[in-house]
mmCIF file with all atom_site columns, C-alpha atoms in Angstrom:
data_model
loop_
_atom_site.group_PDB
_atom_site.id
_atom_site.type_symbol
_atom_site.label_atom_id
_atom_site.label_alt_id
_atom_site.label_comp_id
_atom_site.label_asym_id
_atom_site.label_entity_id
_atom_site.label_seq_id
_atom_site.pdbx_PDB_ins_code
_atom_site.Cartn_x
_atom_site.Cartn_y
_atom_site.Cartn_z
_atom_site.occupancy
_atom_site.B_iso_or_equiv
_atom_site.pdbx_formal_charge
_atom_site.auth_seq_id
_atom_site.auth_comp_id
_atom_site.auth_asym_id
_atom_site.auth_atom_id
_atom_site.pdbx_PDB_model_num
ATOM 1  C CA . UNK W 1 1  ? 0.000   0.000  0.000  1.00 57.00 ? 22  UNK W CA 1
ATOM 2  C CA . UNK W 1 2  ? 1.376   3.385  -0.936 1.00 76.00 ? 23  UNK W CA 1
ATOM 3  C CA . UNK W 1 3  ? 0.576   4.988  2.370  1.00 74.00 ? 24  UNK W CA 1
ATOM 4  C CA . UNK W 1 4  ? 0.982   8.674  1.593  1.00 78.00 ? 25  UNK W CA 1
ATOM 5  C CA . UNK W 1 5  ? -0.872  8.414  -1.720 1.00 81.00 ? 26  UNK W CA 1
ATOM 6  C CA . UNK W 1 6  ? -3.839  6.484  -0.325 1.00 86.00 ? 27  UNK W CA 1
ATOM 7  C CA . UNK W 1 7  ? -4.132  8.085  3.118  1.00 90.00 ? 28  UNK W CA 1
ATOM 8  C CA . UNK W 1 8  ? -7.217  10.139 3.853  1.00 93.00 ? 29  UNK W CA 1
ATOM 9  C CA . UNK W 1 9  ? -6.437  13.533 5.350  1.00 93.00 ? 30  UNK W CA 1
ATOM 10 C CA . UNK W 1 10 ? -7.449  17.151 5.647  1.00 91.00 ? 31  UNK W CA 1
ATOM 11 C CA . UNK W 1 11 ? -5.655  19.459 3.206  1.00 89.00 ? 32  UNK W CA 1
ATOM 12 C CA . UNK W 1 12 ? -4.842  22.080 5.850  1.00 92.00 ? 33  UNK W CA 1
ATOM 13 C CA . UNK W 1 13 ? -2.320  19.948 7.786  1.00 94.00 ? 34  UNK W CA 1
ATOM 14 C CA . UNK W 1 14 ? 1.254   21.142 7.073  1.00 94.00 ? 35  UNK W CA 1
ATOM 15 C CA . UNK W 1 15 ? 3.594   18.411 5.814  1.00 91.00 ? 36  UNK W CA 1
ATOM 16 C CA . UNK W 1 16 ? 5.932   18.698 8.823  1.00 94.00 ? 37  UNK W CA 1
ATOM 17 C CA . UNK W 1 17 ? 2.984   18.202 11.214 1.00 94.00 ? 38  UNK W CA 1
ATOM 18 C CA . UNK W 1 18 ? 1.517   15.110 9.506  1.00 94.00 ? 39  UNK W CA 1
ATOM 19 C CA . UNK W 1 19 ? 1.598   11.725 11.174 1.00 95.00 ? 40  UNK W CA 1
ATOM 20 C CA . UNK W 1 20 ? 0.289   8.694  9.298  1.00 96.00 ? 41  UNK W CA 1
ATOM 21 C CA . UNK W 1 21 ? -1.719  6.034  11.126 1.00 95.00 ? 42  UNK W CA 1
ATOM 22 C CA . UNK W 1 22 ? -3.273  2.736  10.184 1.00 95.00 ? 43  UNK W CA 1
ATOM 23 C CA . UNK W 1 23 ? -6.822  2.435  11.523 1.00 95.00 ? 44  UNK W CA 1
ATOM 24 C CA . UNK W 1 24 ? -8.571  -0.887 12.021 1.00 94.00 ? 45  UNK W CA 1
ATOM 25 C CA . UNK W 1 25 ? -11.514 -2.157 13.997 1.00 92.00 ? 46  UNK W CA 1
ATOM 26 C CA . UNK W 1 26 ? -14.820 -3.979 13.844 1.00 89.00 ? 47  UNK W CA 1
ATOM 27 C CA . UNK W 1 27 ? -16.625 -0.889 12.532 1.00 88.00 ? 48  UNK W CA 1
ATOM 28 C CA . UNK W 1 28 ? -14.340 -0.464 9.484  1.00 90.00 ? 49  UNK W CA 1
ATOM 29 C CA . UNK W 1 29 ? -13.702 -2.898 6.674  1.00 90.00 ? 50  UNK W CA 1
ATOM 30 C CA . UNK W 1 30 ? -10.018 -3.744 6.605  1.00 90.00 ? 51  UNK W CA 1
ATOM 31 C CA . UNK W 1 31 ? -7.191  -1.405 7.446  1.00 92.00 ? 52  UNK W CA 1
ATOM 32 C CA . UNK W 1 32 ? -7.302  2.264  6.433  1.00 94.00 ? 53  UNK W CA 1
ATOM 33 C CA . UNK W 1 33 ? -4.545  4.863  6.333  1.00 95.00 ? 54  UNK W CA 1
ATOM 34 C CA . UNK W 1 34 ? -5.223  8.349  7.675  1.00 96.00 ? 55  UNK W CA 1
ATOM 35 C CA . UNK W 1 35 ? -3.050  11.374 8.356  1.00 96.00 ? 56  UNK W CA 1
ATOM 36 C CA . UNK W 1 36 ? -3.560  13.629 11.360 1.00 96.00 ? 57  UNK W CA 1
ATOM 37 C CA . UNK W 1 37 ? -1.596  16.482 12.909 1.00 96.00 ? 58  UNK W CA 1
ATOM 38 C CA . UNK W 1 38 ? 0.936   15.784 15.653 1.00 96.00 ? 59  UNK W CA 1
ATOM 39 C CA . UNK W 1 39 ? -0.287  18.821 17.571 1.00 95.00 ? 60  UNK W CA 1
ATOM 40 C CA . UNK W 1 40 ? -3.955  17.758 17.689 1.00 96.00 ? 61  UNK W CA 1
ATOM 41 C CA . UNK W 1 41 ? -5.459  16.264 20.816 1.00 96.00 ? 62  UNK W CA 1
ATOM 42 C CA . UNK W 1 42 ? -6.505  12.621 20.702 1.00 95.00 ? 63  UNK W CA 1
ATOM 43 C CA . UNK W 1 43 ? -10.139 13.786 20.859 1.00 94.00 ? 64  UNK W CA 1
ATOM 44 C CA . UNK W 1 44 ? -9.763  15.917 17.733 1.00 95.00 ? 65  UNK W CA 1
ATOM 45 C CA . UNK W 1 45 ? -7.940  13.025 16.061 1.00 95.00 ? 66  UNK W CA 1
ATOM 46 C CA . UNK W 1 46 ? -10.866 10.709 16.892 1.00 94.00 ? 67  UNK W CA 1
ATOM 47 C CA . UNK W 1 47 ? -13.351 13.189 15.421 1.00 94.00 ? 68  UNK W CA 1
ATOM 48 C CA . UNK W 1 48 ? -11.259 13.552 12.272 1.00 95.00 ? 69  UNK W CA 1
ATOM 49 C CA . UNK W 1 49 ? -11.004 9.775  11.831 1.00 94.00 ? 70  UNK W CA 1
ATOM 50 C CA . UNK W 1 50 ? -14.774 9.475  12.259 1.00 94.00 ? 71  UNK W CA 1
ATOM 51 C CA . UNK W 1 51 ? -15.379 12.066 9.523  1.00 95.00 ? 72  UNK W CA 1
ATOM 52 C CA . UNK W 1 52 ? -12.668 10.827 7.147  1.00 94.00 ? 73  UNK W CA 1
ATOM 53 C CA . UNK W 1 53 ? -13.847 7.205  7.301  1.00 94.00 ? 74  UNK W CA 1
ATOM 54 C CA . UNK W 1 54 ? -17.538 8.197  7.180  1.00 93.00 ? 75  UNK W CA 1
ATOM 55 C CA . UNK W 1 55 ? -18.420 6.440  10.441 1.00 92.00 ? 76  UNK W CA 1
ATOM 56 C CA . UNK W 1 56 ? -21.721 6.817  12.306 1.00 90.00 ? 77  UNK W CA 1
ATOM 57 C CA . UNK W 1 57 ? -21.908 10.440 13.521 1.00 86.00 ? 78  UNK W CA 1
ATOM 58 C CA . UNK W 1 58 ? -24.211 9.576  16.436 1.00 89.00 ? 79  UNK W CA 1
ATOM 59 C CA . UNK W 1 59 ? -21.615 7.334  18.115 1.00 89.00 ? 80  UNK W CA 1
ATOM 60 C CA . UNK W 1 60 ? -18.410 8.162  19.963 1.00 89.00 ? 81  UNK W CA 1
ATOM 61 C CA . UNK W 1 61 ? -15.090 6.870  18.650 1.00 90.00 ? 82  UNK W CA 1
ATOM 62 C CA . UNK W 1 62 ? -12.763 5.286  21.197 1.00 91.00 ? 83  UNK W CA 1
ATOM 63 C CA . UNK W 1 63 ? -9.099  5.037  20.148 1.00 92.00 ? 84  UNK W CA 1
ATOM 64 C CA . UNK W 1 64 ? -7.110  2.081  21.472 1.00 93.00 ? 85  UNK W CA 1
ATOM 65 C CA . UNK W 1 65 ? -3.378  1.520  21.217 1.00 89.00 ? 86  UNK W CA 1
ATOM 66 C CA . UNK W 1 66 ? -2.249  -1.950 22.232 1.00 84.00 ? 87  UNK W CA 1
ATOM 67 C CA . UNK W 1 67 ? -5.775  -2.574 23.595 1.00 83.00 ? 88  UNK W CA 1
ATOM 68 C CA . UNK W 1 68 ? -5.515  0.331  26.071 1.00 87.00 ? 89  UNK W CA 1
ATOM 69 C CA . UNK W 1 69 ? -7.661  3.428  25.707 1.00 88.00 ? 90  UNK W CA 1
ATOM 70 C CA . UNK W 1 70 ? -5.773  6.657  25.036 1.00 90.00 ? 91  UNK W CA 1
ATOM 71 C CA . UNK W 1 71 ? -6.627  9.818  27.018 1.00 91.00 ? 92  UNK W CA 1
ATOM 72 C CA . UNK W 1 72 ? -8.497  12.300 24.799 1.00 92.00 ? 93  UNK W CA 1
ATOM 73 C CA . UNK W 1 73 ? -6.887  15.366 26.433 1.00 94.00 ? 94  UNK W CA 1
ATOM 74 C CA . UNK W 1 74 ? -3.325  14.397 25.483 1.00 94.00 ? 95  UNK W CA 1
ATOM 75 C CA . UNK W 1 75 ? -1.754  15.308 22.167 1.00 94.00 ? 96  UNK W CA 1
ATOM 76 C CA . UNK W 1 76 ? -1.149  12.840 19.371 1.00 95.00 ? 97  UNK W CA 1
ATOM 77 C CA . UNK W 1 77 ? 2.596   13.469 19.714 1.00 93.00 ? 98  UNK W CA 1
ATOM 78 C CA . UNK W 1 78 ? 2.693   12.014 23.256 1.00 92.00 ? 99  UNK W CA 1
ATOM 79 C CA . UNK W 1 79 ? 1.033   8.655  22.468 1.00 91.00 ? 100 UNK W CA 1
ATOM 80 C CA . UNK W 1 80 ? 1.343   7.871  18.769 1.00 93.00 ? 101 UNK W CA 1
ATOM 81 C CA . UNK W 1 81 ? 4.219   7.525  16.338 1.00 93.00 ? 102 UNK W CA 1
ATOM 82 C CA . UNK W 1 82 ? 4.288   7.647  12.571 1.00 93.00 ? 103 UNK W CA 1
ATOM 83 C CA . UNK W 1 83 ? 2.913   4.439  10.980 1.00 92.00 ? 104 UNK W CA 1
ATOM 84 C CA . UNK W 1 84 ? 1.354   3.154  14.237 1.00 93.00 ? 105 UNK W CA 1
ATOM 85 C CA . UNK W 1 85 ? -1.720  0.952  14.054 1.00 93.00 ? 106 UNK W CA 1
ATOM 86 C CA . UNK W 1 86 ? -4.646  2.016  16.223 1.00 94.00 ? 107 UNK W CA 1
ATOM 87 C CA . UNK W 1 87 ? -7.927  0.222  16.842 1.00 94.00 ? 108 UNK W CA 1
ATOM 88 C CA . UNK W 1 88 ? -11.160 2.137  16.997 1.00 93.00 ? 109 UNK W CA 1
ATOM 89 C CA . UNK W 1 89 ? -14.440 1.182  18.605 1.00 91.00 ? 110 UNK W CA 1
ATOM 90 C CA . UNK W 1 90 ? -17.783 2.897  18.274 1.00 91.00 ? 111 UNK W CA 1
ATOM 91 C CA . UNK W 1 91 ? -19.565 3.286  21.608 1.00 89.00 ? 112 UNK W CA 1
#
């Protein structure tokens, strides 16, 4: 998979701030690549993933890394690295 070509992202994220993630879970078919900003909070990242992957707007997205929930108030930079795989759950 050509990650940077196929990743879904917002156009307003500067190239030096982009971090690419693989997203998988029961609510998505397969594994999807998305790009988010390193400076965003995990909560904003979850909202962006929900919109980019066209998930159910009425549900809350929970981001898991290594089967542990990530705190929504922290920044992406503190918990996630480039090319990490995260699981999402709709609750």
